[in-house]
Short mmCIF file of C-alpha atoms in Angstrom, two decimals:
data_model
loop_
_atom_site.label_atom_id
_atom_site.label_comp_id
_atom_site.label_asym_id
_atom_site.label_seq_id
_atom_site.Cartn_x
_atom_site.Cartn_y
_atom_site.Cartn_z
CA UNK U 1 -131.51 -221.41 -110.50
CA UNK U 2 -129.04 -218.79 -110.00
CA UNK U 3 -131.38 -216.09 -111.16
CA UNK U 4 -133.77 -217.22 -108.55
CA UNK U 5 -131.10 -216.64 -106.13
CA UNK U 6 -130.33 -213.17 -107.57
CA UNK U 7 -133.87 -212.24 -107.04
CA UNK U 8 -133.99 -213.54 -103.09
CA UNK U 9 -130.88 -211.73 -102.81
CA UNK U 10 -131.89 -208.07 -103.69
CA UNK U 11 -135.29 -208.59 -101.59
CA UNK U 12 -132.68 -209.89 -98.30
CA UNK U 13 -130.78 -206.64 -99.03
CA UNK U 14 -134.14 -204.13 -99.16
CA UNK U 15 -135.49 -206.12 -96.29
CA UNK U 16 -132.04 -204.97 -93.98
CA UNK U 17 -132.43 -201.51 -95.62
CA UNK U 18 -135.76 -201.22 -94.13
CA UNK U 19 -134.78 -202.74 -90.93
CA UNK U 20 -131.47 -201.73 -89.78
CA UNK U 21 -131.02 -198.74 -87.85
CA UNK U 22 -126.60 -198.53 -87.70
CA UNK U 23 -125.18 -196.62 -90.16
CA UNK U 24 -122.56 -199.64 -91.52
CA UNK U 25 -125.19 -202.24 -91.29
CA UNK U 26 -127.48 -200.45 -93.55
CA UNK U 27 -123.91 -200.07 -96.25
CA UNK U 28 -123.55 -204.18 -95.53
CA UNK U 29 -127.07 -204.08 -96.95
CA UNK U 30 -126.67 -201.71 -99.71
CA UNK U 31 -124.02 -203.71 -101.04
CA UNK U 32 -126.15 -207.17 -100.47
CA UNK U 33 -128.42 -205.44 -102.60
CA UNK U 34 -125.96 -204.56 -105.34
CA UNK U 35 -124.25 -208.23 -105.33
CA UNK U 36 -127.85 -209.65 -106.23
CA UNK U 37 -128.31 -207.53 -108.94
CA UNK U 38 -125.23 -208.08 -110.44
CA UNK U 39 -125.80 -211.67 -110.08
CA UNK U 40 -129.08 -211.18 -111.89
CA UNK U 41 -127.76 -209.17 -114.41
CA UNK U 42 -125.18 -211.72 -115.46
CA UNK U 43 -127.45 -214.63 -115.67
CA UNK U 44 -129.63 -212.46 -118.08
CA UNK U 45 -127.14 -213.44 -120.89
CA UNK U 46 -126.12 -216.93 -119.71
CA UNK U 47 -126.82 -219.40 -122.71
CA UNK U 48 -126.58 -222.77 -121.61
CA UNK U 49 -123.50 -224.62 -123.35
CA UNK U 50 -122.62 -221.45 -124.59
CA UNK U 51 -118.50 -220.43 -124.49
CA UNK U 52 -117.11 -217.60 -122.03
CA UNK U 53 -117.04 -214.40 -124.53
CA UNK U 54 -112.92 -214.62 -125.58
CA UNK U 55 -111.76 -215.81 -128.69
CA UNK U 56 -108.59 -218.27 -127.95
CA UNK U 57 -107.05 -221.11 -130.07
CA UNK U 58 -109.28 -223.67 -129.56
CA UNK U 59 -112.51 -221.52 -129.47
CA UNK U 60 -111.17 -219.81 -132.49
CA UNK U 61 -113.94 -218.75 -134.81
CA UNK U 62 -117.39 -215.97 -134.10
CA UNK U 63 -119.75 -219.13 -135.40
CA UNK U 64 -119.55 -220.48 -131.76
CA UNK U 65 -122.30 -220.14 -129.19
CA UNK U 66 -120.75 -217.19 -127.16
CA UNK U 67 -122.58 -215.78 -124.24
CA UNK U 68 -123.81 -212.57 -124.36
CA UNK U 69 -121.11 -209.98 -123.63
CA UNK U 70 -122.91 -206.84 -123.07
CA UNK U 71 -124.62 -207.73 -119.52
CA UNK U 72 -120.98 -208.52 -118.43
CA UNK U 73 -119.64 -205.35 -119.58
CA UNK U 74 -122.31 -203.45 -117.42
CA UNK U 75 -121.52 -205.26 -114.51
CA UNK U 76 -118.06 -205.20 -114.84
CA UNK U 77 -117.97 -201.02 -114.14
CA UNK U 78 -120.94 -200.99 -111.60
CA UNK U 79 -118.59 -203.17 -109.29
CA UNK U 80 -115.97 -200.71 -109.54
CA UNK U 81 -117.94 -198.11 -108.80
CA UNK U 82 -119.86 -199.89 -106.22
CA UNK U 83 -116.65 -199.82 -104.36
CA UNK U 84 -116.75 -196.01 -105.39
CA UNK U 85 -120.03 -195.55 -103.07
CA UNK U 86 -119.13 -197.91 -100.50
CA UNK U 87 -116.14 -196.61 -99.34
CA UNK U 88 -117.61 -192.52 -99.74
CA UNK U 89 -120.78 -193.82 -97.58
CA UNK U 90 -117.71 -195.45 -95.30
CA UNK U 91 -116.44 -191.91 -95.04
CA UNK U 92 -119.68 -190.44 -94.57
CA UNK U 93 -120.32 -192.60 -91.53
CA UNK U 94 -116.67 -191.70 -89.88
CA UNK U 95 -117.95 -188.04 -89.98
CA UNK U 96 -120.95 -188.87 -88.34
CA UNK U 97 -119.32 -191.23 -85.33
CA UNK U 98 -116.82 -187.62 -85.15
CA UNK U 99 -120.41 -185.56 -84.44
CA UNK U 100 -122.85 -187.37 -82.43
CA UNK U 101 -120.58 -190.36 -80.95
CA UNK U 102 -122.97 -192.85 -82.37
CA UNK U 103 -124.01 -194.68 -85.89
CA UNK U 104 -128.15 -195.11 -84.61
CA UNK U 105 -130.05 -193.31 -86.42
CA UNK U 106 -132.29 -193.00 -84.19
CA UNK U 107 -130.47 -191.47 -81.50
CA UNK U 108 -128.96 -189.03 -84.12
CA UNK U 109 -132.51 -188.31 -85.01
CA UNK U 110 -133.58 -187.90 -80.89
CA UNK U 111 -130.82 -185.11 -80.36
CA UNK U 112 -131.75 -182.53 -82.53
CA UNK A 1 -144.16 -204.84 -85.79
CA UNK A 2 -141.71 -203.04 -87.77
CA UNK A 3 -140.18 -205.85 -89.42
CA UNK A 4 -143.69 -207.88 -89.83
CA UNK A 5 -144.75 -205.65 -92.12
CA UNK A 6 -141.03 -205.39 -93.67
CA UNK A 7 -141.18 -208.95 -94.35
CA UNK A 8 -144.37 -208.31 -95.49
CA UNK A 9 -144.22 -205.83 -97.94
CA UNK A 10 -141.25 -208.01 -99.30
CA UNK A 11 -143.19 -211.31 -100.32
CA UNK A 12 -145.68 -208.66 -102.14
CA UNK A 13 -142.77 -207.55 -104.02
CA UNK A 14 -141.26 -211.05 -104.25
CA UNK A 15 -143.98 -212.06 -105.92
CA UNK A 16 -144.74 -209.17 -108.16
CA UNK A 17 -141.17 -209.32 -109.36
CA UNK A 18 -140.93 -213.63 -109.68
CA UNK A 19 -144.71 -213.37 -111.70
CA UNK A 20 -144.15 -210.27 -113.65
CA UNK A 21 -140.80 -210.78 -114.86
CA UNK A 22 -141.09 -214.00 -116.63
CA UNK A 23 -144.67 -212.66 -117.94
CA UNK A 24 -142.53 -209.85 -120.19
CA UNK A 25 -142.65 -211.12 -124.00
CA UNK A 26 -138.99 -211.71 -124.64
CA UNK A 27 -137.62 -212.32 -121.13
CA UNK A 28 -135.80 -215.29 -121.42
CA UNK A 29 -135.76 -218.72 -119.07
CA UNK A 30 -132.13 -218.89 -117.21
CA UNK A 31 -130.00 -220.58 -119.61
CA UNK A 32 -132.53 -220.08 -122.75
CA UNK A 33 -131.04 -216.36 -123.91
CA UNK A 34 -130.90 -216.05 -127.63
CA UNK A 35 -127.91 -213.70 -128.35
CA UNK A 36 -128.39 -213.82 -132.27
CA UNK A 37 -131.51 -212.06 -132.02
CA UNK A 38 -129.82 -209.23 -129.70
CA UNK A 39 -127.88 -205.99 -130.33
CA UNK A 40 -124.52 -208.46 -129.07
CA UNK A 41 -124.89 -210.68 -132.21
CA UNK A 42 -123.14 -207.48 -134.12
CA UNK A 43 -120.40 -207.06 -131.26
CA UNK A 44 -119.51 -210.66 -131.84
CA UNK A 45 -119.26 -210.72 -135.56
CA UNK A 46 -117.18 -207.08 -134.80
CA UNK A 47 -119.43 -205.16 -137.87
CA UNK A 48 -121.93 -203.16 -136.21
CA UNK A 49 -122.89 -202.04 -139.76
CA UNK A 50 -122.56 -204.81 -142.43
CA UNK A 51 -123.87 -208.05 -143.14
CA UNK A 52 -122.04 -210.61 -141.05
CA UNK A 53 -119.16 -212.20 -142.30
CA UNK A 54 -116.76 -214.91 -139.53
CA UNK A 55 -114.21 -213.74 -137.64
CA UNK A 56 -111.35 -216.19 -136.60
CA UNK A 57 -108.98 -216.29 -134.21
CA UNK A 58 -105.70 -215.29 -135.62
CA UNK A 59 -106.47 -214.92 -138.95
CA UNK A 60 -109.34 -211.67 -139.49
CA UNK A 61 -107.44 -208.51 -140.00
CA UNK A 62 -108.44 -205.15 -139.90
CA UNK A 63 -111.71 -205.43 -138.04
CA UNK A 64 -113.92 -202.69 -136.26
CA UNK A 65 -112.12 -203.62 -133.45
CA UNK A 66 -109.15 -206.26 -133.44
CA UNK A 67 -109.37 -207.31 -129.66
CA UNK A 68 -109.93 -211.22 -129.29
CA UNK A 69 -112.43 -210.39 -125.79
CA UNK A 70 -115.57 -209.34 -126.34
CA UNK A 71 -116.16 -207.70 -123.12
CA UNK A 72 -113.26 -205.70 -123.63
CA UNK A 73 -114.21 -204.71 -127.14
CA UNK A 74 -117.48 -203.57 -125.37
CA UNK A 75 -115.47 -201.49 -122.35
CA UNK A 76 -113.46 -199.90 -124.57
CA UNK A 77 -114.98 -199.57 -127.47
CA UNK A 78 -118.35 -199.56 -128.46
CA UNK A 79 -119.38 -198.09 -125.05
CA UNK A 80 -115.80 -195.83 -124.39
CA UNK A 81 -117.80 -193.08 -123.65
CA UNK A 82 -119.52 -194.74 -120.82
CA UNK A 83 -116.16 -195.83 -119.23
CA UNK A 84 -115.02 -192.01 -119.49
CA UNK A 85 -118.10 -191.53 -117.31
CA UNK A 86 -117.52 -194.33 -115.01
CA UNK A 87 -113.77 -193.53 -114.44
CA UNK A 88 -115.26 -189.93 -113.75
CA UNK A 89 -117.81 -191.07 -111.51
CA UNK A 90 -114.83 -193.04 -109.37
CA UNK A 91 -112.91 -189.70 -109.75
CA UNK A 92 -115.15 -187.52 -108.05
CA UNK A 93 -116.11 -189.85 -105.54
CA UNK A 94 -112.53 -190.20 -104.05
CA UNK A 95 -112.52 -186.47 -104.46
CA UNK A 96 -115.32 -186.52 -101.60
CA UNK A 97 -113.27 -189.25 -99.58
CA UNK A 98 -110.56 -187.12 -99.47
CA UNK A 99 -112.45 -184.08 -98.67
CA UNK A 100 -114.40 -185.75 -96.02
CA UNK A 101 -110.99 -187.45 -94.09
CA UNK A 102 -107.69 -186.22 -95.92
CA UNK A 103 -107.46 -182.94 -93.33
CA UNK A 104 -106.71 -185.57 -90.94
CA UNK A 105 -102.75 -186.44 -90.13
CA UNK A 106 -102.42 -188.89 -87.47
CA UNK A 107 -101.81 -192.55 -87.85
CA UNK A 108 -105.06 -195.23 -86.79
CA UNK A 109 -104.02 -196.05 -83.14
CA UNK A 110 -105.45 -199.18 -83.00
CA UNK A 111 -103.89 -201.54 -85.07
CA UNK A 112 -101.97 -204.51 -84.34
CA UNK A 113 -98.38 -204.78 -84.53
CA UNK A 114 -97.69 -207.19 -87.87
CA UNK A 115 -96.08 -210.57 -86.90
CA UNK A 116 -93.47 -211.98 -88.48
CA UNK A 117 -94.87 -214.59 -91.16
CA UNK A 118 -96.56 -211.37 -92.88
CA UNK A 119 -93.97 -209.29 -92.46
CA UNK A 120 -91.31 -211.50 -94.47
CA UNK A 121 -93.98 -213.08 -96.70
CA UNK A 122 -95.00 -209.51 -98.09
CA UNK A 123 -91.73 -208.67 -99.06
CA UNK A 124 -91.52 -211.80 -101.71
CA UNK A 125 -95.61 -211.57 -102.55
CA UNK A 126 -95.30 -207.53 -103.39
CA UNK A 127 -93.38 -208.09 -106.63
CA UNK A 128 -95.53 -210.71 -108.15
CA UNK A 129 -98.90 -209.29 -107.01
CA UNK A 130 -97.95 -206.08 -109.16
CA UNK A 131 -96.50 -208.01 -111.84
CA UNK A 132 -99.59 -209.89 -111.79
CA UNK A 133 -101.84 -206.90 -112.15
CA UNK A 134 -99.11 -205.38 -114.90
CA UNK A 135 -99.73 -208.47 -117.47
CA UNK A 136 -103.62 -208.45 -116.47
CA UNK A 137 -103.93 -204.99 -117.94
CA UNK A 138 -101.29 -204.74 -120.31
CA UNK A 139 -103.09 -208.69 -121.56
CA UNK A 140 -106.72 -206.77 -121.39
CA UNK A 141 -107.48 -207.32 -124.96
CA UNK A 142 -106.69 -211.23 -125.33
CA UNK A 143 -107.49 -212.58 -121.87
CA UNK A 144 -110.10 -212.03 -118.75
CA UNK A 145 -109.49 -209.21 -116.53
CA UNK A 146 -108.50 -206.01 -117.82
CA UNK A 147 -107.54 -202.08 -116.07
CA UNK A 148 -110.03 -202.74 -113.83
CA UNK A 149 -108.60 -205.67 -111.76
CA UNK A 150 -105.29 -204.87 -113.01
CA UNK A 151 -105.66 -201.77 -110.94
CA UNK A 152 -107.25 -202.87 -108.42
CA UNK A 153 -104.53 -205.47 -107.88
CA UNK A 154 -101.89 -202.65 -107.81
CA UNK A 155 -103.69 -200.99 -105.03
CA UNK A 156 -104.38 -204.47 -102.71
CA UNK A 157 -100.58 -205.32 -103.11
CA UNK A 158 -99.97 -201.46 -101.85
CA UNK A 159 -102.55 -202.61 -99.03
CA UNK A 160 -100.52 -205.15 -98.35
CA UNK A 161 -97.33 -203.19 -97.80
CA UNK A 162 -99.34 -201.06 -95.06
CA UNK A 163 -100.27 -203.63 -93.27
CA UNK A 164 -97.54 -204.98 -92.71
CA UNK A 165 -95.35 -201.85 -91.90
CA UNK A 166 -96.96 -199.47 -89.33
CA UNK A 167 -93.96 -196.61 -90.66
CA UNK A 168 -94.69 -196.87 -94.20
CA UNK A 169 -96.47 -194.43 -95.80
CA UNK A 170 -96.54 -193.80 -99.79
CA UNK A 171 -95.63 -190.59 -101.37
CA UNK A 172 -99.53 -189.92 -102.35
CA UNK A 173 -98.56 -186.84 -104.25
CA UNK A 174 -96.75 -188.76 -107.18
CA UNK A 175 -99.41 -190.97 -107.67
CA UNK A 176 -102.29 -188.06 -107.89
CA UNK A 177 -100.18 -186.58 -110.46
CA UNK A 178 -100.13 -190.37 -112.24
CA UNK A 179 -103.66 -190.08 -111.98
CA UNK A 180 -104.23 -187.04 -113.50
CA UNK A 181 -101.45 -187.51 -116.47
CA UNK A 182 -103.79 -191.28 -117.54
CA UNK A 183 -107.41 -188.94 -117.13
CA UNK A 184 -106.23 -186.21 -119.00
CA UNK A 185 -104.44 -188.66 -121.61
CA UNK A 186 -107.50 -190.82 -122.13
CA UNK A 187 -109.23 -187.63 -122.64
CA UNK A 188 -106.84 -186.47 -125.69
CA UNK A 189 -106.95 -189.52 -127.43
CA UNK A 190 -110.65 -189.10 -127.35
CA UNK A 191 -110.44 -186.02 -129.08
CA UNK A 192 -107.19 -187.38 -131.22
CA UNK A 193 -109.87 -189.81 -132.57
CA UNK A 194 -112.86 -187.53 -132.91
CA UNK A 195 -110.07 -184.74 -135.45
CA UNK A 196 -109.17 -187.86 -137.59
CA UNK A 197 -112.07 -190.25 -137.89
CA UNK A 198 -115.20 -187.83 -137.03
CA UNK A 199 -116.62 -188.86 -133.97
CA UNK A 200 -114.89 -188.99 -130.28
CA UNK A 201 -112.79 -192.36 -129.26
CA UNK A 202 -112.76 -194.24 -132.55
CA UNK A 203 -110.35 -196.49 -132.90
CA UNK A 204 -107.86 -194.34 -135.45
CA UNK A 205 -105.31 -197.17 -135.16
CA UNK A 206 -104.94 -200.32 -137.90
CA UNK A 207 -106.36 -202.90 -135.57
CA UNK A 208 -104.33 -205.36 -137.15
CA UNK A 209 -104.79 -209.54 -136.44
CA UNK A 210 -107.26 -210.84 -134.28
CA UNK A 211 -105.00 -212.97 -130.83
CA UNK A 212 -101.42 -210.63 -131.41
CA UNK A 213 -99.86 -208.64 -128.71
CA UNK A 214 -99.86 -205.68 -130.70
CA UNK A 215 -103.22 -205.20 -132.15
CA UNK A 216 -106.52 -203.99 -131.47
CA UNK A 217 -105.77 -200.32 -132.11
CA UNK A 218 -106.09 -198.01 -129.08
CA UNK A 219 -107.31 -200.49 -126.79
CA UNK A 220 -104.22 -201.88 -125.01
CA UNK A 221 -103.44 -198.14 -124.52
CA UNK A 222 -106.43 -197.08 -122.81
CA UNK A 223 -106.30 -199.98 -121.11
CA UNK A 224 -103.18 -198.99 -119.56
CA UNK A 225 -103.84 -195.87 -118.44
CA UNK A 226 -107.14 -197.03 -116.72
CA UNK A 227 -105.39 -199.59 -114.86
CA UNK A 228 -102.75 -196.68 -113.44
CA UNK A 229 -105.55 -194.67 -112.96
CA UNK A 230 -107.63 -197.17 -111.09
CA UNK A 231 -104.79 -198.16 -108.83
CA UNK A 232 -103.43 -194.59 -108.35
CA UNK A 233 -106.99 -193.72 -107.06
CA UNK A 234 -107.99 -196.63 -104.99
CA UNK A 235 -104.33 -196.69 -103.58
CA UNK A 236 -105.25 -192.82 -102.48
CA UNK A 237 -108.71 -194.14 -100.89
CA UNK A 238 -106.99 -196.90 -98.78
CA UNK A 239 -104.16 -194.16 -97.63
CA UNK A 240 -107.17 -191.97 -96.58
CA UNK A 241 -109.07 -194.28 -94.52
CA UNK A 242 -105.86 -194.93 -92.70
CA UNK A 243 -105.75 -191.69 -91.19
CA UNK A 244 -107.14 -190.71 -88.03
CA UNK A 245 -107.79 -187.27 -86.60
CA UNK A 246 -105.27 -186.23 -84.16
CA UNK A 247 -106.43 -184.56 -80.06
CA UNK X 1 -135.53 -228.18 -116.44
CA UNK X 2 -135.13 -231.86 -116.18
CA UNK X 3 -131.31 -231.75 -116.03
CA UNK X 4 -130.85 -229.04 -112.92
CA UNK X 5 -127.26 -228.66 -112.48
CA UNK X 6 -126.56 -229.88 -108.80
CA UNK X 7 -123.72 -227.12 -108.55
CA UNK X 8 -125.78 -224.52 -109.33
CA UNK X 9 -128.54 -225.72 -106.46
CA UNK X 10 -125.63 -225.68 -103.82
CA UNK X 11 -124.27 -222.14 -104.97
CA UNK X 12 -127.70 -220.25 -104.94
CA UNK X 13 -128.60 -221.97 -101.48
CA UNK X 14 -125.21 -220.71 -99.79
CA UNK X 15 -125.72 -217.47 -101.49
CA UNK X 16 -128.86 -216.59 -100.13
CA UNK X 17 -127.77 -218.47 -96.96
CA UNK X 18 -124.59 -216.52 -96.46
CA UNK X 19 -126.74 -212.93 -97.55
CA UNK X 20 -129.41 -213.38 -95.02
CA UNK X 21 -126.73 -213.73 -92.36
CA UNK X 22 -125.29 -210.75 -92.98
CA UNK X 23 -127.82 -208.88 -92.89
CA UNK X 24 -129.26 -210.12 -89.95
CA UNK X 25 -126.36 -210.61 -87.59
CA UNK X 26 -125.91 -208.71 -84.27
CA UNK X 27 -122.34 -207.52 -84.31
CA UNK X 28 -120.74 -205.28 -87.07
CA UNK X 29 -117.83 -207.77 -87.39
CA UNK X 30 -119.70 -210.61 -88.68
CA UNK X 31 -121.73 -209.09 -90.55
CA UNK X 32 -118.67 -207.80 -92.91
CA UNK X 33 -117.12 -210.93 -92.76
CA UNK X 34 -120.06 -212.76 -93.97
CA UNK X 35 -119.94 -210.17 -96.58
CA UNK X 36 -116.75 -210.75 -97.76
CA UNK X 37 -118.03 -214.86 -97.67
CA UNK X 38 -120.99 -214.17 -99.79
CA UNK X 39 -118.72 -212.30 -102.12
CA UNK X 40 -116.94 -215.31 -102.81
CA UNK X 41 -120.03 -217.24 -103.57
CA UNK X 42 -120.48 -214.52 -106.26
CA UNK X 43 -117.24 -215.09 -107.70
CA UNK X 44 -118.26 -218.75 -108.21
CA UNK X 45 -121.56 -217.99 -110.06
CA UNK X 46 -119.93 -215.80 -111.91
CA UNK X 47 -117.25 -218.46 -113.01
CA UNK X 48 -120.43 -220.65 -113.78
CA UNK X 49 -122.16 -218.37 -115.94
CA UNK X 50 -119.31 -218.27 -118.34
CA UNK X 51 -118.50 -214.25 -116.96
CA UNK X 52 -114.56 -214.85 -116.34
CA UNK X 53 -113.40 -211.28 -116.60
CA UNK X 54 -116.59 -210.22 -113.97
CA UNK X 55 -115.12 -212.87 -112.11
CA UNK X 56 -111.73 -211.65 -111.43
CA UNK X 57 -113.21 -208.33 -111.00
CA UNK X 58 -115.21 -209.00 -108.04
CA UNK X 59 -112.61 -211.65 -105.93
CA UNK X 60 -110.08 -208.46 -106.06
CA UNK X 61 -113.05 -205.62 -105.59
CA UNK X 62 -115.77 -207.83 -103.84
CA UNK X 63 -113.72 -210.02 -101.56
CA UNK X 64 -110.16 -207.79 -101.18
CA UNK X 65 -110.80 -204.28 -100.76
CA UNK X 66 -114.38 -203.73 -99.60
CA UNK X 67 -113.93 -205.66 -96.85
CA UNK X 68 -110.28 -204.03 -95.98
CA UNK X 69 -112.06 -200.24 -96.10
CA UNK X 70 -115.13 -201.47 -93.85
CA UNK X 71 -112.08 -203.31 -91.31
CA UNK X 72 -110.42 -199.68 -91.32
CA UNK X 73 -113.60 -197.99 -90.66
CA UNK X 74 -114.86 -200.49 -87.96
CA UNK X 75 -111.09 -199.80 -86.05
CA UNK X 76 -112.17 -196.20 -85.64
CA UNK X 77 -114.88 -197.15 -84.18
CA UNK X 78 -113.31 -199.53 -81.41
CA UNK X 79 -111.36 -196.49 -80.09
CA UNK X 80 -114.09 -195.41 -77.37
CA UNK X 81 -113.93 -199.17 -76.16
CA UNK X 82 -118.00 -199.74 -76.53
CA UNK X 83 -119.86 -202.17 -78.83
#
């Protein structure tokens, strides 16, 4: 159900790409974007019943049904560096308010 | 008009993506994912190599790699090489954020002058948000979280200090030079492990039981210095969006 | 399938709920703010699919310091007095 949801999710944030014309609207989208396809990612190794991937005391032995560890360990640097990108594009759209006085692109686009 | 045909375009997709996905051979149902017959099944049993023998928790000694969470064993690990890239790739893009705004010296005009609940509550929060992000990476290899959110944490609870002080302002130099001491250091054990096992970031150390402290090898140590090098760089992004250019 | 988790249901709903509204609301505040919202639902499908260290992650990343940078960038912004 929650892959489903992933899905819907990256098509809401390529629909406000496409749509959007201020600058920090189309970064809200970006990063809509990203969050579905981290959430799609994840539930690519969700095994139902299956234990969170950390060995403690009660979980104690590898014979378990763990779920699988590798999507998570994607995910869990492409957050950090979605932040990375974010906050650069951020920058990026500072310079451009400095320059023209506006974030439309189209009446960036209508000056030139 | 526009967004008719947006919309449109979409379901195409939509559709493409909900039929053509599940039509893969392989692609498992949410919830159906067989992890025995995947490349994880040898990061579990920790023997990439070898047949697959059980690994228990606080028993196993001297394993490929001795930390008790996968994921980490993954990060920092198996895939160490890809972190080197990632903490690059966070590297050079706070290198652009503080090409694109650090010329500026002024102070954001606009902000609000803190009240008094956050201004006395941060003072008792600050200490336990960074000891919380401390024992999150220095406890990378035995519990969730890691340098990642440990650093992160570091650099919310130095948020937290700007907000509610309009004077304070950290001294960004010492923490660039943090920064650059954990890169370079990652960097050189890299290499430490590529003149005494034969290839770059193996784990050199005895990894020792599976659930101590002191175990896993090198990973607690890397761990480390990405968490100060996480929260020394995000702490320098926050400091540069709170600048403003001055008339 | 017969055995749909009714959790699950409610999280994916206010996900895509909470993702459509930010992408389709008028003002630049809101539209972070519901941001920062539909982070949180992330954080609680990721604590359903078993992913606790992605988890922590994004409620510090996700939730904490995106939406602080966008906040700093949108007070810029506010200077001229329009919008």
């Amino acid at each position: 159900m929650i892959q489903y949801a992933g899905i819907i999710l990256m098509l809401i944030g390529i629909y406000g790409l496409l749509t959007d014309k201020n600058v920090i609207k189309i970064i809200v989208s970006l990063n809509v974007f990203e969050l579905g396809l981290n959430v799609f990612i994840i539930s690519v190794g969700f095994v139902k019943d299956g234990v969170a991937p950390i060995l403690t005391s009660v979980n104690n032995h590898s014979g378990l049904i763990f779920v699988d560890p590798l999507p998570q360990a994607l995910v869990l640097t492409a957050i950090v560096i979605g932040l990375g990108t974010t906050a650069l594009g951020l920058a990026f759209a500072r310079r451009i308010y400095m320059k023209y006085g506006t974030l439309d692109l189209e009446e960036i686009g209508g000056n030139n | 008009m526009k967004k008719i045909v947006a919309i449109a375009l979409l379901v195409f997709i939509g559709a493409l993506l909900f039929t053509g996905i599940y039509a893969i051979d392989g692609f498992p149902k949410y919830g159906e994912a067989k992890v025995a017959d995947r490349v994880s099944e040898g990061y579990i049993m920790k023997n990439v190599t070898e047949a697959n023998t059980d690994v228990v928790y606080g028993v196993s000694t001297n394993l490929e790699t001795g930390s008790a969470n996968y994921v980490t064993s993954i990060v920092v690990n198996y895939r160490s090489f890809d972190t080197l890239g990632e903490v690059t790739v966070l590297f050079v893009s706070s290198l652009g954020i503080s090409l694109l705004l650090g010329g500026f010296s002024g102070k954001l005009r606009n902000r609000c002058k803190a009240n008094f609940i956050l201004r006395m509550g941060s003072k008792v929060v600050f200490p336990l948000i960074i000891m919380t992000g401390v024992y999150i990476f220095i406890h990378g290899h035995l519990s969730p979280g890691g340098g990642f959110p440990g650093g992160s944490m570091i650099a919310s609870a130095i948020l937290l200090l700007y907000l509610s002080d309009e004077k304070f302002r950290v001294n960004i130099e010492n923490f660039k030079k943090t920064e650059s001491t954990a890169g370079s250091l990652y960097v050189i054990i890299g290499l430490l492990g590529l003149v005494i096992s034969n290839y770059f970031l193996s784990n050199f150390i005895n990894t020792g039981t599976v659930g101590a402290l002191l175990s896993a090898g090198i990973i607690p140590i890397i761990y480390v210095l990405v968490g100060l090098k996480v929260g020394s760089e995000l702490t320098g992004v926050i400091t540069d969006f709170l600048k403003e250019e001055v008339e | 399938m017969n055995s749909v988790n009714i959790v699950e249901v409610i999280v994916a709903g206010l996900l895509i709920l909470l993702g459509f509204l930010a992408v389709n609301s008028k003002k630049m505040i809101t539209a972070i703010i519901y941001l920062s919202l539909s982070s949180m639902l992330a954080v609680l499908s990721f604590a359903i699919m078993k992913a606790p260290d992605v988890a922590i992650t994004e409620a510090v990343i996700g939730s904490g310091l995106i939406t602080a940078v966008f906040l700093f960038t949108l007070l810029v912004f506010k200077k001229v007095g329009d919008e």
